[in-house]
XYZ file of C-alpha atoms in Angstrom:
670
model
C -39.377 -272.791 55.791
C -37.428 -269.886 57.272
C -36.551 -268.250 53.943
C -38.907 -267.319 51.138
C -37.904 -267.342 47.485
C -36.203 -263.994 48.045
C -34.695 -264.006 51.570
C -35.805 -261.037 53.742
C -34.195 -260.775 57.174
C -33.417 -258.168 59.813
C -36.564 -256.136 59.247
C -36.869 -252.958 61.327
C -38.491 -251.343 63.218
C -39.525 -254.620 64.827
C -39.764 -254.978 68.597
C -39.137 -258.431 70.095
C -40.076 -260.148 66.818
C -43.335 -258.234 66.659
C -44.646 -259.093 70.129
C -44.776 -255.364 70.806
C -45.592 -252.791 68.118
C -43.152 -250.195 66.932
C -44.416 -246.655 67.527
C -45.254 -243.784 65.223
C -47.230 -240.546 65.105
C -49.610 -239.256 62.436
C -47.467 -237.733 59.713
C -44.215 -239.025 61.206
C -41.772 -240.551 58.752
C -40.597 -243.956 59.968
C -37.360 -245.526 58.759
C -37.979 -249.085 57.532
C -34.965 -251.302 56.987
C -34.341 -254.869 55.843
C -31.544 -257.079 54.592
C -32.658 -258.589 51.278
C -30.599 -260.712 48.890
C -30.807 -263.559 46.401
C -28.716 -266.165 44.694
C -26.846 -265.448 41.479
C -26.421 -262.133 39.737
C -29.937 -261.198 38.632
C -31.139 -257.758 39.713
C -33.143 -257.377 42.880
C -35.832 -254.917 43.891
C -37.074 -254.158 47.401
C -40.251 -252.336 48.429
C -41.662 -251.151 51.753
C -45.436 -251.382 52.055
C -47.623 -249.551 54.600
C -51.079 -250.812 55.550
C -53.729 -248.907 57.489
C -55.725 -250.343 60.428
C -58.184 -251.936 57.965
C -55.318 -253.715 56.185
C -55.567 -251.510 53.100
C -52.307 -250.610 51.386
C -51.757 -246.857 51.624
C -48.121 -246.443 50.621
C -45.603 -248.372 48.562
C -42.045 -247.032 48.512
C -38.936 -248.404 46.769
C -36.210 -249.206 49.284
C -32.706 -247.891 48.666
C -29.495 -249.844 49.143
C -27.745 -248.049 51.996
C -24.177 -249.179 51.286
C -23.007 -251.330 48.350
C -22.192 -254.855 49.403
C -24.288 -254.833 52.575
C -27.645 -255.954 51.110
C -29.210 -253.503 53.572
C -32.113 -251.464 52.229
C -34.016 -248.519 53.716
C -37.104 -246.443 52.970
C -39.403 -244.044 54.778
C -43.094 -244.707 55.404
C -45.537 -242.130 56.766
C -48.803 -243.228 58.421
C -51.525 -240.609 58.217
C -53.710 -241.237 61.266
C -53.917 -242.967 64.625
C -54.551 -246.676 64.941
C -53.078 -250.160 64.621
C -51.141 -249.933 61.360
C -48.713 -252.490 59.935
C -45.957 -252.701 57.372
C -44.165 -255.317 55.317
C -41.142 -255.607 53.053
C -41.267 -257.152 49.592
C -38.281 -258.574 47.737
C -38.554 -259.390 44.046
C -36.615 -260.151 40.923
C -36.243 -257.049 38.769
C -36.766 -258.457 35.272
C -36.214 -255.195 33.436
C -33.017 -254.230 35.273
C -31.621 -257.762 34.801
C -32.247 -257.524 31.033
C -31.025 -253.934 30.669
C -27.762 -254.602 32.503
C -26.967 -257.662 30.400
C -28.123 -256.084 27.135
C -26.021 -252.943 27.456
C -22.893 -254.980 28.224
C -23.372 -257.660 25.544
C -24.619 -255.397 22.761
C -21.778 -253.027 23.509
C -19.253 -255.765 22.658
C -21.339 -257.418 19.905
C -22.143 -260.547 21.925
C -25.530 -262.351 21.685
C -27.049 -259.251 20.103
C -30.146 -260.848 18.564
C -30.668 -263.026 21.621
C -30.720 -259.939 23.857
C -33.114 -258.219 21.467
C -35.426 -261.242 21.496
C -35.391 -261.397 25.284
C -36.218 -257.701 25.355
C -39.206 -258.281 23.091
C -40.519 -260.972 25.448
C -39.939 -258.699 28.459
C -41.814 -255.723 27.019
C -44.655 -257.880 25.692
C -45.067 -259.288 29.197
C -44.972 -255.830 30.761
C -47.541 -254.469 28.304
C -49.897 -257.340 29.151
C -49.808 -256.772 32.937
C -53.124 -255.748 34.421
C -53.370 -252.291 35.880
C -50.829 -250.740 33.546
C -51.850 -247.263 32.345
C -52.475 -246.948 28.616
C -49.411 -244.715 28.239
C -47.171 -247.467 29.647
C -48.761 -250.113 27.445
C -48.172 -248.075 24.296
C -44.615 -247.241 25.380
C -43.767 -250.904 25.996
C -45.347 -252.066 22.731
C -43.355 -249.428 20.853
C -40.142 -250.603 22.540
C -40.979 -254.222 21.672
C -41.508 -253.363 18.015
C -38.235 -251.445 17.828
C -36.240 -254.211 19.518
C -37.633 -256.765 17.081
C -37.094 -254.626 13.976
C -33.896 -255.934 12.365
C -34.038 -253.185 9.748
C -33.077 -250.613 12.367
C -29.494 -250.063 13.595
C -28.686 -252.056 16.728
C -27.969 -248.908 18.728
C -31.368 -247.471 17.877
C -33.131 -250.713 18.784
C -31.387 -250.854 22.181
C -32.062 -247.161 22.808
C -35.804 -247.784 22.380
C -35.662 -250.273 25.248
C -33.538 -248.105 27.540
C -34.967 -244.634 26.931
C -35.596 -242.178 29.725
C -39.325 -242.701 29.270
C -38.958 -246.465 29.705
C -36.727 -246.034 32.754
C -39.286 -243.713 34.355
C -42.155 -246.105 33.641
C -40.446 -249.166 35.132
C -39.243 -247.144 38.107
C -42.856 -246.191 38.814
C -44.215 -249.705 38.174
C -41.420 -252.295 38.053
C -41.626 -255.520 36.072
C -41.474 -257.974 38.967
C -40.923 -261.691 39.343
C -40.625 -264.082 42.311
C -42.299 -261.556 44.623
C -41.717 -262.469 48.272
C -43.362 -260.660 51.189
C -42.122 -260.581 54.749
C -44.468 -260.932 57.677
C -46.620 -257.935 58.445
C -45.229 -256.163 61.472
C -47.292 -254.014 63.862
C -46.974 -250.234 63.964
C -48.937 -248.409 66.667
C -49.721 -244.858 65.582
C -50.600 -242.698 68.589
C -51.814 -239.149 68.822
C -49.400 -236.295 68.274
C -49.001 -235.477 71.982
C -47.550 -238.948 72.524
C -44.381 -237.985 70.693
C -44.362 -234.273 69.982
C -44.651 -231.430 72.429
C -43.079 -228.694 74.524
C -43.607 -229.163 78.267
C -43.540 -226.556 81.027
C -43.577 -227.522 84.709
C -44.688 -225.344 87.588
C -45.943 -225.767 91.157
C -49.477 -224.318 91.447
C -48.895 -223.511 95.110
C -46.058 -221.115 94.204
C -48.041 -219.255 91.556
C -49.686 -216.491 93.563
C -48.194 -217.487 96.914
C -47.881 -214.511 99.276
C -45.610 -214.011 102.291
C -46.823 -211.798 105.127
C -43.599 -210.044 106.079
C -44.784 -209.128 109.555
C -45.989 -212.549 110.672
C -43.738 -214.622 108.433
C -46.701 -216.695 107.319
C -47.393 -217.869 103.793
C -50.641 -217.937 101.885
C -50.515 -220.679 99.266
C -51.208 -220.103 95.620
C -54.342 -221.779 94.281
C -55.594 -223.146 90.993
C -57.236 -219.798 90.434
C -54.001 -217.833 90.907
C -51.998 -220.450 88.987
C -54.389 -220.084 86.051
C -53.186 -216.502 85.714
C -49.751 -217.833 84.730
C -51.117 -220.018 81.923
C -51.338 -217.216 79.384
C -47.611 -216.527 79.703
C -46.786 -220.232 79.388
C -48.925 -220.523 76.273
C -47.369 -217.311 74.969
C -43.938 -218.953 75.106
C -45.280 -221.644 72.789
C -45.522 -224.551 75.199
C -48.103 -227.291 74.609
C -48.244 -229.028 77.990
C -48.438 -227.615 81.499
C -47.189 -230.273 83.903
C -48.220 -230.146 87.569
C -46.410 -231.980 90.379
C -48.792 -233.870 92.700
C -51.734 -231.728 93.773
C -52.972 -233.980 96.593
C -52.976 -233.533 100.382
C -49.466 -233.739 101.871
C -48.612 -235.809 104.944
C -47.320 -234.267 108.157
C -45.405 -237.254 109.540
C -41.671 -236.841 108.824
C -42.474 -233.826 106.645
C -39.332 -232.341 105.143
C -38.383 -228.747 105.751
C -36.454 -226.283 103.573
C -33.599 -227.794 101.601
C -34.660 -231.327 102.540
C -34.065 -230.843 106.266
C -35.545 -233.539 108.484
C -37.753 -231.252 110.561
C -40.409 -228.942 109.163
C -41.812 -225.892 110.826
C -45.525 -225.155 111.054
C -45.370 -223.041 107.867
C -43.420 -225.509 105.739
C -45.717 -226.985 103.061
C -43.831 -230.278 102.616
C -43.047 -232.219 99.466
C -46.007 -232.761 97.117
C -44.657 -236.259 96.500
C -45.385 -237.203 100.142
C -48.981 -237.912 99.171
C -51.795 -238.457 101.635
C -53.248 -236.906 104.779
C -56.493 -237.063 106.757
C -58.026 -234.951 103.955
C -57.469 -237.794 101.502
C -55.014 -239.434 99.150
C -54.522 -239.715 95.394
C -58.189 -239.046 94.736
C -58.239 -235.752 96.654
C -56.996 -232.209 96.114
C -54.912 -230.303 98.652
C -57.348 -227.917 100.367
C -54.953 -224.977 99.927
C -55.164 -225.331 96.132
C -58.932 -225.320 95.932
C -61.691 -227.701 94.980
C -62.378 -230.045 92.094
C -64.427 -227.236 90.613
C -61.362 -224.999 90.775
C -59.239 -227.710 89.163
C -61.789 -228.145 86.372
C -61.631 -224.397 85.794
C -57.833 -224.563 85.581
C -58.008 -227.386 83.010
C -60.613 -225.487 81.010
C -58.539 -222.290 80.985
C -55.492 -224.260 79.853
C -57.531 -225.775 77.039
C -58.751 -222.365 75.920
C -55.087 -221.354 75.547
C -54.100 -224.493 73.620
C -52.447 -226.170 76.600
C -52.970 -229.692 77.893
C -52.614 -230.418 81.596
C -50.269 -233.243 82.588
C -50.698 -234.539 86.116
C -48.136 -236.349 88.217
C -48.964 -239.977 89.014
C -46.745 -240.897 91.967
C -47.600 -244.338 93.323
C -46.343 -243.849 96.844
C -47.784 -242.608 100.113
C -46.961 -240.517 103.118
C -47.283 -242.236 106.520
C -50.587 -240.329 106.857
C -52.149 -241.680 103.650
C -55.503 -243.457 104.158
C -54.002 -246.514 102.447
C -51.571 -247.047 105.337
C -54.424 -247.754 107.740
C -56.878 -249.377 105.341
C -54.376 -251.469 103.366
C -51.091 -252.005 105.234
C -50.513 -255.005 102.935
C -49.856 -252.553 100.094
C -46.526 -251.624 101.695
C -43.326 -253.427 102.694
C -43.005 -254.290 106.378
C -39.464 -254.517 107.764
C -38.160 -256.970 110.347
C -38.883 -254.572 113.217
C -42.519 -254.187 112.124
C -42.072 -250.718 110.659
C -43.055 -249.803 107.105
C -40.086 -249.243 104.821
C -39.672 -245.681 103.606
C -38.189 -244.703 100.239
C -34.442 -244.645 99.786
C -32.096 -243.961 96.907
C -28.779 -244.095 98.794
C -27.485 -241.764 99.973
C -30.852 -240.001 99.629
C -33.527 -240.885 102.190
C -37.201 -240.015 101.921
C -38.605 -240.690 105.385
C -41.814 -238.884 104.411
C -42.632 -241.396 101.629
C -43.661 -245.060 101.740
C -43.182 -247.016 98.497
C -45.987 -249.397 97.619
C -45.563 -253.149 97.146
C -47.511 -254.964 94.413
C -46.672 -258.485 95.547
C -49.036 -258.841 98.503
C -52.317 -257.808 96.871
C -51.609 -257.196 93.176
C -55.241 -257.257 92.063
C -56.573 -254.957 94.768
C -53.785 -252.417 94.395
C -53.977 -252.476 90.601
C -57.705 -251.827 90.587
C -57.252 -248.947 93.027
C -54.666 -247.289 90.783
C -56.937 -247.786 87.767
C -59.772 -246.120 89.684
C -57.565 -243.134 90.466
C -56.389 -242.731 86.877
C -59.956 -242.917 85.567
C -61.023 -240.305 88.128
C -58.521 -237.762 86.820
C -59.333 -238.629 83.217
C -62.933 -237.721 84.021
C -61.641 -234.295 85.080
C -59.924 -233.624 81.770
C -56.438 -235.039 82.372
C -55.181 -236.884 79.302
C -51.445 -236.920 80.127
C -49.801 -238.488 83.175
C -46.178 -237.985 84.167
C -45.427 -241.154 86.150
C -42.952 -240.840 89.005
C -40.325 -243.597 89.283
C -42.150 -246.261 87.241
C -39.022 -248.419 87.249
C -39.671 -249.178 90.923
C -42.923 -250.955 90.013
C -43.256 -254.295 88.165
C -43.451 -254.199 84.375
C -46.516 -256.436 84.249
C -48.447 -253.793 86.158
C -47.657 -251.041 83.664
C -48.416 -253.291 80.727
C -51.816 -254.052 82.284
C -52.602 -250.499 83.432
C -51.622 -248.658 80.256
C -53.220 -251.311 78.067
C -56.448 -251.169 80.057
C -56.582 -247.374 80.067
C -55.694 -246.992 76.388
C -58.279 -249.573 75.373
C -60.962 -247.189 76.657
C -59.045 -243.925 76.298
C -56.517 -244.217 73.444
C -55.819 -240.499 73.750
C -54.245 -240.846 77.214
C -50.452 -240.471 77.281
C -48.039 -241.743 79.943
C -44.555 -240.249 80.443
C -42.069 -242.395 82.356
C -39.849 -240.515 84.805
C -37.316 -243.331 84.879
C -33.604 -242.618 85.290
C -32.236 -246.126 85.458
C -30.547 -248.820 83.393
C -31.254 -248.956 79.640
C -32.960 -252.358 79.763
C -35.620 -251.105 82.164
C -36.092 -247.749 80.433
C -36.613 -249.409 77.061
C -38.850 -252.118 78.528
C -41.105 -249.468 80.049
C -41.471 -248.063 76.545
C -42.254 -251.519 75.151
C -45.060 -252.175 77.626
C -46.821 -248.945 76.781
C -45.212 -245.734 78.048
C -45.525 -243.312 75.168
C -42.514 -241.223 76.182
C -39.769 -241.071 78.778
C -37.399 -238.747 80.556
C -33.921 -239.285 79.194
C -30.225 -239.034 79.969
C -29.951 -236.006 77.697
C -29.769 -233.897 80.866
C -26.286 -235.245 81.632
C -24.912 -235.353 78.095
C -22.879 -232.165 77.867
C -19.631 -232.737 75.934
C -19.473 -232.947 72.159
C -18.812 -236.690 72.191
C -21.590 -237.372 74.701
C -24.121 -235.314 72.771
C -23.287 -236.772 69.366
C -23.443 -240.345 70.638
C -26.701 -239.769 72.482
C -28.428 -238.035 69.587
C -27.495 -240.924 67.306
C -28.626 -243.477 69.886
C -32.106 -242.068 70.435
C -32.751 -241.324 66.753
C -31.335 -244.530 65.230
C -30.904 -247.281 67.815
C -33.850 -247.062 70.231
C -36.382 -245.013 68.274
C -38.694 -247.933 67.444
C -40.377 -247.579 70.849
C -38.418 -245.174 73.061
C -39.415 -241.526 72.702
C -37.065 -239.291 74.733
C -38.353 -236.119 76.334
C -35.378 -233.759 76.562
C -36.053 -231.905 79.819
C -33.373 -229.270 80.395
C -33.925 -229.228 84.162
C -36.266 -230.546 86.831
C -36.836 -229.695 90.510
C -34.443 -232.575 91.267
C -31.846 -231.928 88.570
C -29.616 -228.884 88.295
C -26.503 -230.068 86.475
C -23.039 -228.638 86.998
C -23.178 -227.410 83.409
C -26.037 -225.071 84.336
C -24.616 -224.249 87.757
C -21.382 -222.855 86.337
C -22.054 -222.174 82.638
C -23.767 -218.810 82.961
C -26.593 -217.627 80.692
C -24.882 -219.136 77.636
C -25.261 -222.605 79.116
C -29.022 -222.104 79.403
C -29.236 -221.114 75.737
C -27.072 -224.039 74.649
C -29.171 -226.612 76.457
C -32.420 -225.069 75.242
C -31.314 -225.188 71.589
C -30.108 -228.773 71.866
C -33.300 -229.906 73.585
C -35.746 -228.033 71.371
C -34.154 -229.169 68.098
C -32.682 -232.533 69.083
C -35.962 -234.207 70.044
C -39.633 -233.660 69.119
C -40.248 -233.666 72.898
C -38.621 -231.258 75.310
C -39.388 -229.741 78.685
C -38.557 -226.836 80.999
C -39.094 -226.473 84.741
C -40.097 -222.988 85.874
C -37.167 -220.766 86.794
C -35.073 -221.924 83.858
C -36.008 -218.742 82.004
C -34.680 -216.766 84.977
C -31.297 -218.528 84.779
C -31.734 -220.026 88.267
C -28.482 -221.870 88.839
C -27.527 -221.923 92.543
C -27.361 -225.448 93.941
C -27.652 -226.730 97.468
C -24.132 -227.417 98.696
C -22.962 -230.894 97.755
C -26.093 -231.651 95.717
C -27.180 -231.512 92.103
C -30.424 -229.758 92.940
C -31.573 -226.215 93.595
C -30.958 -224.440 96.852
C -34.220 -223.384 98.506
C -35.799 -226.144 96.487
C -39.396 -225.595 95.497
C -40.179 -229.185 96.455
C -40.052 -228.099 100.088
C -41.147 -224.475 100.113
C -43.101 -221.809 98.281
C -41.193 -220.047 95.533
C -43.077 -217.248 93.788
C -41.124 -215.610 90.959
C -41.231 -212.252 89.233
C -41.303 -213.505 85.651
C -42.764 -210.320 84.190
C -40.275 -208.072 85.942
C -37.322 -210.118 84.731
C -38.584 -209.889 81.170
C -39.090 -206.132 81.426
C -35.509 -205.792 82.663
C -34.170 -207.929 79.828
C -33.089 -210.589 82.314
C -35.324 -213.407 81.061
C -34.750 -216.247 78.633
C -38.479 -216.336 77.857
C -38.162 -214.598 74.450
C -35.493 -217.123 73.438
C -37.666 -220.078 74.495
C -40.559 -218.518 72.612
C -38.482 -218.276 69.448
C -37.355 -221.894 69.733
C -40.937 -223.073 70.068
C -41.943 -220.947 67.070
C -39.207 -222.596 65.016
C -40.387 -226.036 66.123
C -43.954 -225.288 65.059
C -42.996 -223.950 61.646
C -40.564 -226.679 60.642
C -41.927 -230.179 60.213
C -38.479 -231.771 60.209
C -38.122 -230.954 63.917
C -41.280 -232.940 64.687
C -39.731 -236.293 63.755
C -37.247 -238.331 65.786
C -35.627 -240.732 63.325
C -34.480 -238.218 60.696
C -31.494 -236.824 62.615
C -28.001 -237.015 61.093
C -24.941 -236.040 63.116
C -22.608 -233.935 60.947
C -18.825 -233.574 61.279
C -17.007 -230.594 62.781
C -13.334 -229.833 63.326
C -13.631 -228.274 66.804
C -14.097 -230.361 69.950
C -16.861 -228.061 71.217
C -18.861 -227.630 68.002
C -21.810 -230.013 67.621
C -23.676 -230.138 64.318
C -26.644 -232.172 63.152
C -29.401 -231.921 60.579
C -33.001 -232.996 60.175
C -34.767 -233.402 56.831
C -38.388 -234.271 56.110
C -40.549 -234.424 53.005
C -44.088 -233.265 53.675
C -46.672 -234.475 51.170
C -49.874 -232.583 50.442
C -51.861 -234.570 47.908
C -49.847 -234.771 44.696
C -47.341 -232.123 45.786
C -44.554 -232.285 48.355
C -42.234 -229.914 50.135
C -38.870 -230.619 51.746
C -37.883 -229.071 55.049
C -34.277 -229.179 56.263
C -32.813 -227.731 59.458
C -29.086 -227.678 60.252
C -28.144 -226.991 63.882
C -24.649 -225.959 64.957
C -23.986 -225.388 68.664
C -20.931 -224.285 70.622
C -21.240 -226.403 73.776
C -18.424 -224.505 75.506
C -20.372 -221.777 77.359
C -17.211 -219.900 78.319
C -15.222 -219.372 75.120
C -15.536 -218.515 71.443
C -15.131 -221.581 69.245
C -14.529 -221.710 65.519
C -14.047 -224.466 63.008
C -15.380 -226.163 59.910
C -18.688 -227.979 59.588
C -18.489 -230.783 57.030
C -21.915 -231.707 55.680
C -23.096 -235.005 54.262
C -25.062 -233.413 51.422
C -26.974 -236.619 50.707
C -28.554 -236.425 54.161
C -29.941 -232.968 53.275
C -31.891 -234.407 50.301
C -31.060 -231.449 48.071
C -32.406 -231.123 44.526
C -30.527 -229.692 41.556
C -32.689 -226.567 41.742
C -31.485 -225.904 45.295
C -27.861 -225.306 44.227
C -26.325 -222.096 42.966
C -24.011 -222.139 39.964
C -20.988 -222.401 42.242
C -22.386 -225.531 43.943
C -23.488 -223.716 47.090
C -26.983 -223.384 48.544
C -28.611 -220.760 50.742
C -29.245 -221.131 54.468
C -31.046 -218.723 56.789
C -30.280 -218.533 60.508
C -33.662 -218.646 62.206
C -32.206 -217.158 65.411
C -30.370 -214.154 63.955
C -32.070 -213.704 60.579
C -28.730 -213.785 58.717
C -28.289 -215.735 55.478
C -25.204 -217.369 53.985
C -24.157 -219.577 51.132
C -23.191 -223.013 52.408
C -21.745 -226.112 50.803
C -19.866 -229.251 51.739
C -17.535 -227.469 54.171
C -18.410 -224.274 56.046
C -16.546 -221.991 58.441
C -18.348 -221.306 61.725
C -17.478 -218.996 64.605
C -19.783 -218.958 67.647
C -19.407 -216.616 70.611
C -21.473 -218.043 73.504
C -21.803 -214.617 75.116
C -23.595 -213.330 72.019
C -25.214 -216.379 70.415
C -23.945 -219.938 70.959
C -25.890 -221.565 68.116
C -27.013 -221.469 64.507
C -30.409 -222.942 63.652
C -30.224 -222.892 59.868
C -33.080 -223.427 57.438
C -32.092 -224.583 53.953
C -33.788 -222.263 51.473
C -34.778 -224.422 48.531
C -34.920 -223.370 44.894
C -33.455 -219.957 45.757
C -30.622 -218.448 43.716
């Protein structure tokens, strides 16, 4: 049979009917939904149930009807630890609510009074006899039964005994259920925190400490030892992950010169993504950077500072890679006998050969697994995977599954800018997080739609990492928006997603693009680019303090660590974006609510003002949070100012002073 006694359909989050697990993090609140209904008019109850990896029930939460008439119910479940969890939805007949509803109507008009009293007696006698009821409930129900059956009492008093606040509280805590129907148990994969929460910072080790000899015009590359000196500043800004582009030997054949020119000079270092040279391939370190011992020291220093190292995994090769000679079958041969180089028209990458999994899938797969395990043995637990959408899905499902079976702590980030079906499928087969199209969502409409999409429509498996820039991506918004644009994008990224990232130079407002391209002029992919970070900060010309503050806010406010709890709020101006995040954090028997409201002027050139209309229900406010006039207090975590807010609120944001409010709702404050 398709339907149980109580039909339960449309359960979420469910991925391809449970063939893939939905994803969660320890302590992350997950929105569970289901459409549940029944025949007739009897009352219905719906419950979400969470089970730990051993199959033990750990949480049971009543589900709330989202909109009358839709039969759609929702609740929030919060797994506590990593592992293969599961959840289910229960539908059941609510015997007490069915009786109460009928009794209040009929007794109120003098219809079937004694019949309703008799049915109430039977109901409470049944409830009192249920196993597991606390003694206080048993005595309460027996007292209600006696009162309902006592014809010497006034009818109103008898009914009041069965509908008292104490009775309502008891049956809300432990309902009187009938016809209980359970859905299937659906998988929920709970991965470590770094899989879905974190602040990333990207830099090129070769630029950190690079030195130019002005007389000879020759460069001395930075090393892991000099790059390690930058780690303290990165950690000081509050970042969790230091991401390194490829650190392997770079090919010389077709090496690109400055600004992607086709010919490189003897001093041009080439693109790190053109992997492979006589010194080795993916299992080697570029000699200019140091040795494996130096790399281990870099990883250790990062760990001492609370940083994890993410390493680029780019499955491609330069024409000089050892694979080209040893395994030509791992590449695509064209009709003229040449090996096909990478292209993304109109872009051409003559210095890079894509690999082909169709000729020797087993041999190539095992080689990639060997490489990944090598770097894991050197302390790398996070891999940023370059262009995974150009490789077959079966390979990623196999690789990530194989690695995580032995190393469940390893995280893979998909750098995939492609069609939604592929991006979401990469997430299904195992990628814990992904680059996203946030980078190109700049207008109010684009931002609102995208925030809703990633938090409500694709959040079962797809975790977006909101990078504000990359070595390849310098949007027009940043090119022409001035310093305000950098602040706007940082606020949106840091508060809109639990994952966000910055490429070095963002804090220096680097914004000049190569003519006709959406990427930096004098691009660091093709040349050394040391920067004077400390000097800029001393001169007050750095965004580093702002990024530091945003990361502090993220750490202190649990609501910003979840993805699914975002609600887009309404504004009257076409450049004002507003959204909120609310989370209840439980500590034993106590709980605390955290709510953040973000308002951003996305016009970096002009002052904007308007009204923010709040859906107060989405803020989960308690009576104690309101002042006598119906307002509540908010504190701006960027400026330190406080205001009384309510349903509608006037906002004026000058992008040249501060383009955003990040407001914390102060609870139980008068």
